[in-house]
mmCIF file of C-alpha atoms and ligand atoms in Angstrom:
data_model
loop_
_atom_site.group_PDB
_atom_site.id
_atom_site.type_symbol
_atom_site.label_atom_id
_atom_site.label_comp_id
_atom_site.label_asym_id
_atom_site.label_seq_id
_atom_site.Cartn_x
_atom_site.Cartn_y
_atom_site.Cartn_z
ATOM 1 C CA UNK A 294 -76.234 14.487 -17.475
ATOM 2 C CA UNK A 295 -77.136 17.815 -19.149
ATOM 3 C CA UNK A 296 -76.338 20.613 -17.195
ATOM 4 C CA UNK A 297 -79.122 23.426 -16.359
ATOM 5 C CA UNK A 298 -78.820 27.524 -17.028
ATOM 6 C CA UNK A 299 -80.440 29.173 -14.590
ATOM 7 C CA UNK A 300 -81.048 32.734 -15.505
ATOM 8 C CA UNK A 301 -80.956 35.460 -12.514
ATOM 9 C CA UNK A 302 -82.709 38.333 -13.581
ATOM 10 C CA UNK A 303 -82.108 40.556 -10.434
ATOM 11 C CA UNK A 304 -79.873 42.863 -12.179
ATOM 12 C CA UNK A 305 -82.628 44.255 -14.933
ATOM 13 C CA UNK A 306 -84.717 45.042 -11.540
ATOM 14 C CA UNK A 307 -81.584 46.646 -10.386
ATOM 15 C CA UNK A 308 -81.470 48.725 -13.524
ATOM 16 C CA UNK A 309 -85.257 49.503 -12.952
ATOM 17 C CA UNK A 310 -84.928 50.857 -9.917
ATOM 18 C CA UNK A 311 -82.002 53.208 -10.376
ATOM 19 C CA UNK A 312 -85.472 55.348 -11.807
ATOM 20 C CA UNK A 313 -87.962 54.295 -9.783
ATOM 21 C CA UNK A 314 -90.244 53.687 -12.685
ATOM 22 C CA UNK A 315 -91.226 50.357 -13.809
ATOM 23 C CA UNK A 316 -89.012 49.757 -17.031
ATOM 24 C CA UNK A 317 -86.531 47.648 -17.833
ATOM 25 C CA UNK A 318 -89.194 45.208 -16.614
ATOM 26 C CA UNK A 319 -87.374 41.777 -15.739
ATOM 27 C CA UNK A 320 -91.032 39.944 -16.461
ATOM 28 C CA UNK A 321 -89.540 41.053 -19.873
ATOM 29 C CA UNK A 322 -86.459 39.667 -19.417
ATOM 30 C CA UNK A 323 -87.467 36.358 -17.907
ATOM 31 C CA UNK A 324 -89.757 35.967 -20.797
ATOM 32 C CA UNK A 325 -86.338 36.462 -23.174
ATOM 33 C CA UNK A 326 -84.337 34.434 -21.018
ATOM 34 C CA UNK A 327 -87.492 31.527 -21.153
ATOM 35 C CA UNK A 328 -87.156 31.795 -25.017
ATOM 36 C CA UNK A 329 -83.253 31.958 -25.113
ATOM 37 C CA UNK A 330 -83.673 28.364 -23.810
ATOM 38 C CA UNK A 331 -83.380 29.280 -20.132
ATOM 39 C CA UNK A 332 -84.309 25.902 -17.913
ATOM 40 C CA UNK A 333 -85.305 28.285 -15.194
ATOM 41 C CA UNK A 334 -85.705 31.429 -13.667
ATOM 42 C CA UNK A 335 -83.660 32.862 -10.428
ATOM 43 C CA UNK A 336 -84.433 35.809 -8.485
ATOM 44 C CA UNK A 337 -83.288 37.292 -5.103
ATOM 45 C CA UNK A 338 -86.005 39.833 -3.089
ATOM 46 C CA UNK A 339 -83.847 41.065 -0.678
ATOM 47 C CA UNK A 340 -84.602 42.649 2.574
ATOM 48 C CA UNK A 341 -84.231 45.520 0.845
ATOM 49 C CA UNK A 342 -85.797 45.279 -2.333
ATOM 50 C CA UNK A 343 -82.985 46.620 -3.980
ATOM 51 C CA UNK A 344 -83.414 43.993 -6.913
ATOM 52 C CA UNK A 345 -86.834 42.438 -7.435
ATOM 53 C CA UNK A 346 -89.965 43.718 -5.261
ATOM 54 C CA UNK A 347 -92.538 41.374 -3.772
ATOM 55 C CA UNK A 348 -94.819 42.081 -7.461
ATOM 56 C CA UNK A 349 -92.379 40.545 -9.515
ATOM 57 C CA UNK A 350 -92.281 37.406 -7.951
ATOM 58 C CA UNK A 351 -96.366 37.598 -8.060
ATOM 59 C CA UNK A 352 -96.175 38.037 -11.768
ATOM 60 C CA UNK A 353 -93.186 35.541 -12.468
ATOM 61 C CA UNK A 354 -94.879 32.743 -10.790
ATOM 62 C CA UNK A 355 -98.069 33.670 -12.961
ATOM 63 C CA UNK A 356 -96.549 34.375 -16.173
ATOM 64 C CA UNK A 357 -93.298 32.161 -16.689
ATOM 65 C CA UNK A 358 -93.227 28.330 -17.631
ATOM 66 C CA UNK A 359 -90.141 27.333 -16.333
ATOM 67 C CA UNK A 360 -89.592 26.634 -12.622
ATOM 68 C CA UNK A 361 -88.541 30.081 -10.491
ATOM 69 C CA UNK A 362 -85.636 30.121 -8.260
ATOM 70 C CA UNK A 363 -86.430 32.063 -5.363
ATOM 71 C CA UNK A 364 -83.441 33.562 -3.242
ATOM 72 C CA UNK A 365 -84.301 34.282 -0.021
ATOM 73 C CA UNK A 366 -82.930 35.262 3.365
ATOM 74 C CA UNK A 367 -83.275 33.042 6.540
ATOM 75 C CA UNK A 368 -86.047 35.307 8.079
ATOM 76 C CA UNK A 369 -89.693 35.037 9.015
ATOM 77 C CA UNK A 370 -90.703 37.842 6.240
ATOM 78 C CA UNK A 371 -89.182 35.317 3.620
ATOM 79 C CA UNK A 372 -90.281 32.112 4.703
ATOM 80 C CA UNK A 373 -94.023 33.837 4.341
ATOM 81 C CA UNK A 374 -93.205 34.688 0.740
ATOM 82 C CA UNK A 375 -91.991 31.968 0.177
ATOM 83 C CA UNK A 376 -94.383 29.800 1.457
ATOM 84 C CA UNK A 377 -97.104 32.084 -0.262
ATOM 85 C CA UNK A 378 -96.258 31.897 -3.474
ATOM 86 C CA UNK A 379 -94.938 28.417 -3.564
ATOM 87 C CA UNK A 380 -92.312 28.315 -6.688
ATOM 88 C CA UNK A 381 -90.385 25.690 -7.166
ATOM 89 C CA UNK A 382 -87.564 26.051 -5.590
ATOM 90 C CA UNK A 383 -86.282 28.020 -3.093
ATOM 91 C CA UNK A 384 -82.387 28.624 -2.483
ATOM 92 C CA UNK A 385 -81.310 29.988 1.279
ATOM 93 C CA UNK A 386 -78.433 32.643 0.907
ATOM 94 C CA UNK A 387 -76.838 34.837 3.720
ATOM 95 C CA UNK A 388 -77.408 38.475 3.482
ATOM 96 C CA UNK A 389 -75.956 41.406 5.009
ATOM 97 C CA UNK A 390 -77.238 45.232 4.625
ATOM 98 C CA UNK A 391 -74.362 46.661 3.611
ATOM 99 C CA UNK A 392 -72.921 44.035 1.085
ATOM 100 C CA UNK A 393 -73.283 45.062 -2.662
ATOM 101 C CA UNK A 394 -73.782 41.365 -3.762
ATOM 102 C CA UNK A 395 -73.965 37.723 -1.227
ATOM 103 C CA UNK A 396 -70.462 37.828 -0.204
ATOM 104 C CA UNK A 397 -70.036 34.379 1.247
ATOM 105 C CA UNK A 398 -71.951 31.089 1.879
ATOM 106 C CA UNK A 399 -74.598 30.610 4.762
ATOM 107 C CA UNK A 400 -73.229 28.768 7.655
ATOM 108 C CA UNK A 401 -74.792 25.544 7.770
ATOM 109 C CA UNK A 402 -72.926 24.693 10.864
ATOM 110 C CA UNK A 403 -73.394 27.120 12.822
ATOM 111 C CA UNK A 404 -77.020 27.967 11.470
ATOM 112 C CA UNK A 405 -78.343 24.697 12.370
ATOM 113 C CA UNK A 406 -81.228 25.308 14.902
ATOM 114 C CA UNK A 407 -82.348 28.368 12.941
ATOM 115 C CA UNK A 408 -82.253 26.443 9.486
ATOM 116 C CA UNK A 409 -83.908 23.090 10.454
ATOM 117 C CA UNK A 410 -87.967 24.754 11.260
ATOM 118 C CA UNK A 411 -87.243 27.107 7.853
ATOM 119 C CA UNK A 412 -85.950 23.995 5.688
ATOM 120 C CA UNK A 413 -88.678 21.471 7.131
ATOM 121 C CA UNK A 414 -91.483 23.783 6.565
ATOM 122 C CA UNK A 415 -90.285 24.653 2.948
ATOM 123 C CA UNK A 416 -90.000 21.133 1.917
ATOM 124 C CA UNK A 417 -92.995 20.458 3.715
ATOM 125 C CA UNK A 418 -95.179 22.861 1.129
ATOM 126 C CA UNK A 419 -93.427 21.001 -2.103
ATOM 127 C CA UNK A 420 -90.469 23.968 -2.569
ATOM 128 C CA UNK A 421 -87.135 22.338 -3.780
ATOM 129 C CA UNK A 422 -84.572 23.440 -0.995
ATOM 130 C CA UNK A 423 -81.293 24.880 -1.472
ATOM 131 C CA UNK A 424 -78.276 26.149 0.610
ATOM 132 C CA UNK A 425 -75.887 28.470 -1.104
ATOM 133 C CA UNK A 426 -72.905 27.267 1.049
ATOM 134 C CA UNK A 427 -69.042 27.757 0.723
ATOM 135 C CA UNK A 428 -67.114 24.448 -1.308
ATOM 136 C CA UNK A 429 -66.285 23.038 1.910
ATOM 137 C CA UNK A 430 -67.336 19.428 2.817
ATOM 138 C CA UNK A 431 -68.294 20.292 6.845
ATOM 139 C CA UNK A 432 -71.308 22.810 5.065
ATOM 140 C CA UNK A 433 -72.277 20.104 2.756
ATOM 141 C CA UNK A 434 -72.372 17.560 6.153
ATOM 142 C CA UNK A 435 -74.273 20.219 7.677
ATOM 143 C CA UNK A 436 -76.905 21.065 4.793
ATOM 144 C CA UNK A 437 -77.479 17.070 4.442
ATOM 145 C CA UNK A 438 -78.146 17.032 7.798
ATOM 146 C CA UNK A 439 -80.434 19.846 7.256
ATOM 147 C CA UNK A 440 -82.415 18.020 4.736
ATOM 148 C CA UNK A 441 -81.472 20.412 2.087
ATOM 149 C CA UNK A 442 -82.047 17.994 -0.755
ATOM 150 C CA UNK A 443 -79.776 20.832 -2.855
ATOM 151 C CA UNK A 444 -76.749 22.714 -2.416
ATOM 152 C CA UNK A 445 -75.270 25.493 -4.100
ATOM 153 C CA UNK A 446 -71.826 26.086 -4.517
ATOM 154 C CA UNK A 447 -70.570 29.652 -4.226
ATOM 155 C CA UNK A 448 -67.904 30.540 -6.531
ATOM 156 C CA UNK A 449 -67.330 34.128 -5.853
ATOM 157 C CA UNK A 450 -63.881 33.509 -4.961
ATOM 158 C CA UNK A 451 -62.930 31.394 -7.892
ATOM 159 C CA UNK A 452 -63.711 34.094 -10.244
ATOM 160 C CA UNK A 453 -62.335 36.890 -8.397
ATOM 161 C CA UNK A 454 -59.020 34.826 -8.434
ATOM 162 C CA UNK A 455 -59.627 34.045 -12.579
ATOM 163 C CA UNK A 456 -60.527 37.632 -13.559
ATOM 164 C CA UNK A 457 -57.601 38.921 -10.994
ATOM 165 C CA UNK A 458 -55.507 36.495 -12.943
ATOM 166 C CA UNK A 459 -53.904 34.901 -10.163
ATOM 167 C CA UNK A 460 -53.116 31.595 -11.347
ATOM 168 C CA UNK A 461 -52.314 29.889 -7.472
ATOM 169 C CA UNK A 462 -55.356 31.075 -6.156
ATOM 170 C CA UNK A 463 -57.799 30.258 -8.893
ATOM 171 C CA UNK A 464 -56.728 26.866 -9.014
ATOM 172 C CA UNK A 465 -56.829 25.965 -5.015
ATOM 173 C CA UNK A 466 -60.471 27.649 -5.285
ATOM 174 C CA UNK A 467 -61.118 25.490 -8.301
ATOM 175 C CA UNK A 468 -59.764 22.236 -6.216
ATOM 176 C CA UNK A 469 -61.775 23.031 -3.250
ATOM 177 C CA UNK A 470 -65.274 23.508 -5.644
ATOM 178 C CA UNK A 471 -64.101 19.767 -7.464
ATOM 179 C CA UNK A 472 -63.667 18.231 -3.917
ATOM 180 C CA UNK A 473 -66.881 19.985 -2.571
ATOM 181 C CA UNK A 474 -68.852 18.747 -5.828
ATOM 182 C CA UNK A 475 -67.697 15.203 -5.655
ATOM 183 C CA UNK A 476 -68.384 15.325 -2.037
ATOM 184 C CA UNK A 477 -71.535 16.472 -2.118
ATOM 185 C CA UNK A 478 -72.991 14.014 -4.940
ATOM 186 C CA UNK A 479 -71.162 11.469 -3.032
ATOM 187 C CA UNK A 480 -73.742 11.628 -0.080
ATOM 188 C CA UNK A 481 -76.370 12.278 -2.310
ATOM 189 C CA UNK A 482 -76.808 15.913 -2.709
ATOM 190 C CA UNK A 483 -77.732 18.254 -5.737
ATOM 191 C CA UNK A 484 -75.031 19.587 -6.309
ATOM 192 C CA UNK A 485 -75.527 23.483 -8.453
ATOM 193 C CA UNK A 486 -73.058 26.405 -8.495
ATOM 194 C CA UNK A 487 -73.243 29.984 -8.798
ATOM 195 C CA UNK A 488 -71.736 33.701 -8.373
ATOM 196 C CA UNK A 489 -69.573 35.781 -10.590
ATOM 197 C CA UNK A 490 -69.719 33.689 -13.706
ATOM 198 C CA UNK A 491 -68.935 34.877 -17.321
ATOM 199 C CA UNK A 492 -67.943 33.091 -20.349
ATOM 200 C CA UNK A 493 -64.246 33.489 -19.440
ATOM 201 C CA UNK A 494 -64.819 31.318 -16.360
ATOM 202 C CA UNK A 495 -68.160 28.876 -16.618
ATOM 203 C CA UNK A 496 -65.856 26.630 -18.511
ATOM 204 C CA UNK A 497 -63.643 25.288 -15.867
ATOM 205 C CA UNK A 498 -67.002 24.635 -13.657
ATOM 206 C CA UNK A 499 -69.080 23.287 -16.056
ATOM 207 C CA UNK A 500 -66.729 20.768 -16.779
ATOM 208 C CA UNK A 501 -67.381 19.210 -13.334
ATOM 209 C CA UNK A 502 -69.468 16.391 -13.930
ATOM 210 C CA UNK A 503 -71.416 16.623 -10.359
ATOM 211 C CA UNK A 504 -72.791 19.883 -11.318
ATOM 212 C CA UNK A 505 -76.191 20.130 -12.287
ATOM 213 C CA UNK A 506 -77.279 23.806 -12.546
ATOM 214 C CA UNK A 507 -75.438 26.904 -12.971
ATOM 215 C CA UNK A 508 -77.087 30.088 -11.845
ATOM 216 C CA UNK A 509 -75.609 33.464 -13.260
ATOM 217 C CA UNK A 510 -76.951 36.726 -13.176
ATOM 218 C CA UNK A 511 -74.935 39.846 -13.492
ATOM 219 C CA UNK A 512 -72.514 39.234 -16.056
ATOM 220 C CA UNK A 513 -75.415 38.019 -18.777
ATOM 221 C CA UNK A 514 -77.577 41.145 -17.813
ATOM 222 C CA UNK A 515 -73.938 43.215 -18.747
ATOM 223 C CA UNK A 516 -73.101 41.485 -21.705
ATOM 224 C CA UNK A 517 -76.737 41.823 -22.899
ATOM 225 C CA UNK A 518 -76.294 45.707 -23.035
ATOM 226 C CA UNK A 519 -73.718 44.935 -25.905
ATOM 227 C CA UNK A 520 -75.126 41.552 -27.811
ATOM 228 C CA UNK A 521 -78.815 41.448 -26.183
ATOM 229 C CA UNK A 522 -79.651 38.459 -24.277
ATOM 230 C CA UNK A 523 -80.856 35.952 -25.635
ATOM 231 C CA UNK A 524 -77.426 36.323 -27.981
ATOM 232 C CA UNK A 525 -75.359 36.666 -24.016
ATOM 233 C CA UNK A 526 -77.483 33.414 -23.299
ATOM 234 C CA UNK A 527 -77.067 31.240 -26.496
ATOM 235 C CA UNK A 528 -73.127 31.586 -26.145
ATOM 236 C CA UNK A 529 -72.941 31.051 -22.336
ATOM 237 C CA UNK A 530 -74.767 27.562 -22.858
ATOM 238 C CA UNK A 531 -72.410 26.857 -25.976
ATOM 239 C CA UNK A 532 -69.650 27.485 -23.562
ATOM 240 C CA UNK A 533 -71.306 25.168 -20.670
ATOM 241 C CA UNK A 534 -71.872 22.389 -23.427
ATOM 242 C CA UNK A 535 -68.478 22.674 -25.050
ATOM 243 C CA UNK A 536 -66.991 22.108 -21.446
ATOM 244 C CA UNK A 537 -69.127 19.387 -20.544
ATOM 245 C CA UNK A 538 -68.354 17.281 -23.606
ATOM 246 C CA UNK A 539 -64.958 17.844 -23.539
ATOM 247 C CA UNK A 540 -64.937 16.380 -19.672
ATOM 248 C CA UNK A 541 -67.955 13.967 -20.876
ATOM 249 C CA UNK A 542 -64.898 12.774 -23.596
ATOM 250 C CA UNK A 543 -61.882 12.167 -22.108
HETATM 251 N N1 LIG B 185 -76.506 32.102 -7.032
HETATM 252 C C1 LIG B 185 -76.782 32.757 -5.890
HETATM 253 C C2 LIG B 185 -77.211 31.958 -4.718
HETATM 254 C C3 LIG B 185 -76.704 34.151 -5.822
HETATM 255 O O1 LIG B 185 -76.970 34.787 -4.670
HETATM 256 C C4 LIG B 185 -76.363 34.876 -6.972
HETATM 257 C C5 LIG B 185 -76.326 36.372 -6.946
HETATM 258 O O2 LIG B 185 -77.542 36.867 -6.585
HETATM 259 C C6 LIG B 185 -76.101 34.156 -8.150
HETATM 260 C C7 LIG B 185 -76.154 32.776 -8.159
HETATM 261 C C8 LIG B 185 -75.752 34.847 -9.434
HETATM 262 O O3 LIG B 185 -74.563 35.541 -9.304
HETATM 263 P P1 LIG B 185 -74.129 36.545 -10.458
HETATM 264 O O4 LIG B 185 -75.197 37.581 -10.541
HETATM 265 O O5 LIG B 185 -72.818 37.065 -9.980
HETATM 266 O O6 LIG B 185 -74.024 35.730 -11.717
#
């Protein structure tokens, strides 16, 4: 199975906001991202609106093609957003104030009996359900009990260990995203992965043959400062399709 590029365009809203003004525009970017080949679109509002504001998403769901990715907190205020504007999908991700990026995975354990209404009423209005969960096989029980049809692996840690270059760690984070992945496709879950990824370290996750969509953000919007992005995108998929047919081959 081909493997999906989702693009997440928060960090040109970031940039945007540093002025206040309405340039970079990430409708622009999107747009780019759509041409570059993108297969969809991902975007967090945040409590805060530090990234995208409640306009974008109104003018991404009018003006893009491909389906939107809509990050979104486990709170009232989102699930009206969300359940206003409809896109595609919608992927559930903890969030703290005073973290500078989603540090960890949402507890689907412990979450339960907040996360059941908010899951039911999103799949009820046709949006695609994800939980951005930690590689561990109890949150994958717990988001299939959910009726999260979709689960997204968070692989923060992995890459922190890769671009810390510390080879034990890397590898047991690796192990535990393998086991979560075959885990999760094993009882019948999406199975999608995201956080921290650059070209030095989509290889090694792409090659797992579970995973179905990657969603990176920050380091394409960086690299796209040097080599523009749709030139960041092109090589990140060349990357994800190199690794998948070298796992497809042996
Ligand atoms: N997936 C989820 C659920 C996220 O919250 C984020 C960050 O907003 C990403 C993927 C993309 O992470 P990055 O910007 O580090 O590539």
């Amino acid at each position: 199975m081909s493997l999906r590029l989702g693009i997440n365009i928060d960090h040109v809203a970031t940039l945007r906001n540093a002025r206040g003004g309405a340039l970079p525009d990430p409708l622009r970017a999107a747009l780019l991202a759509q041409e570059a080949g993108a297969d969809g679109i991902t975007a967090h509002l945040r409590e805060d609106r530090r990234h995208i504001r409640d306009d974008d998403i109104a003018r991404l769901m009018e003006t893009i093609d491909i389906p939107l990715n809509f990050e979104m907190a486990a709170t009232d205020e989102m699930r009206a957003i969300a359940l206003e504007h409809r896109p595609h999908a919608a992927c559930i991700v903890p969030e703290k104030r005073e973290e500078r990026t989603t540090e960890g995975g949402l507890d689907a354990v412990g979450g339960h009996n907040a996360l059941r209404p908010l899951v039911g009423a999103l799949e009820d209005a046709g949006i695609r359900v994800s939980l951005f969960i930690e590689p561990d096989k109890r949150q994958l029980d717990a988001a299939l009990a959910l009726g999260a049809p979709v689960v997204e692996l968070h692989t923060g840690a992995y890459c922190d260990a890769a671009m810390a270059f510390d080879e034990t760690a890397r590898r047991a984070h690796l192990a535990r995203i393998e086991e979560a992945a075959s885990h999760g496709a094993a009882i019948g879950l999406e199975v999608h992965a995201g956080h921290g990824l650059s070209f030095d370290t989509v290889a090694d996750i792409a090659r797992l043959p579970q995973i179905m969509e990657l969603n990176i953000g920050h380091f394409l919007i960086g690299e796209a400062v040097f080599t523009g992005l749709g030139a960041a995108i092109a090589e990140m998929r060349r990357r994800m399709v190199a690794a998948r047919g070298e796992s497809a081959a042996a």
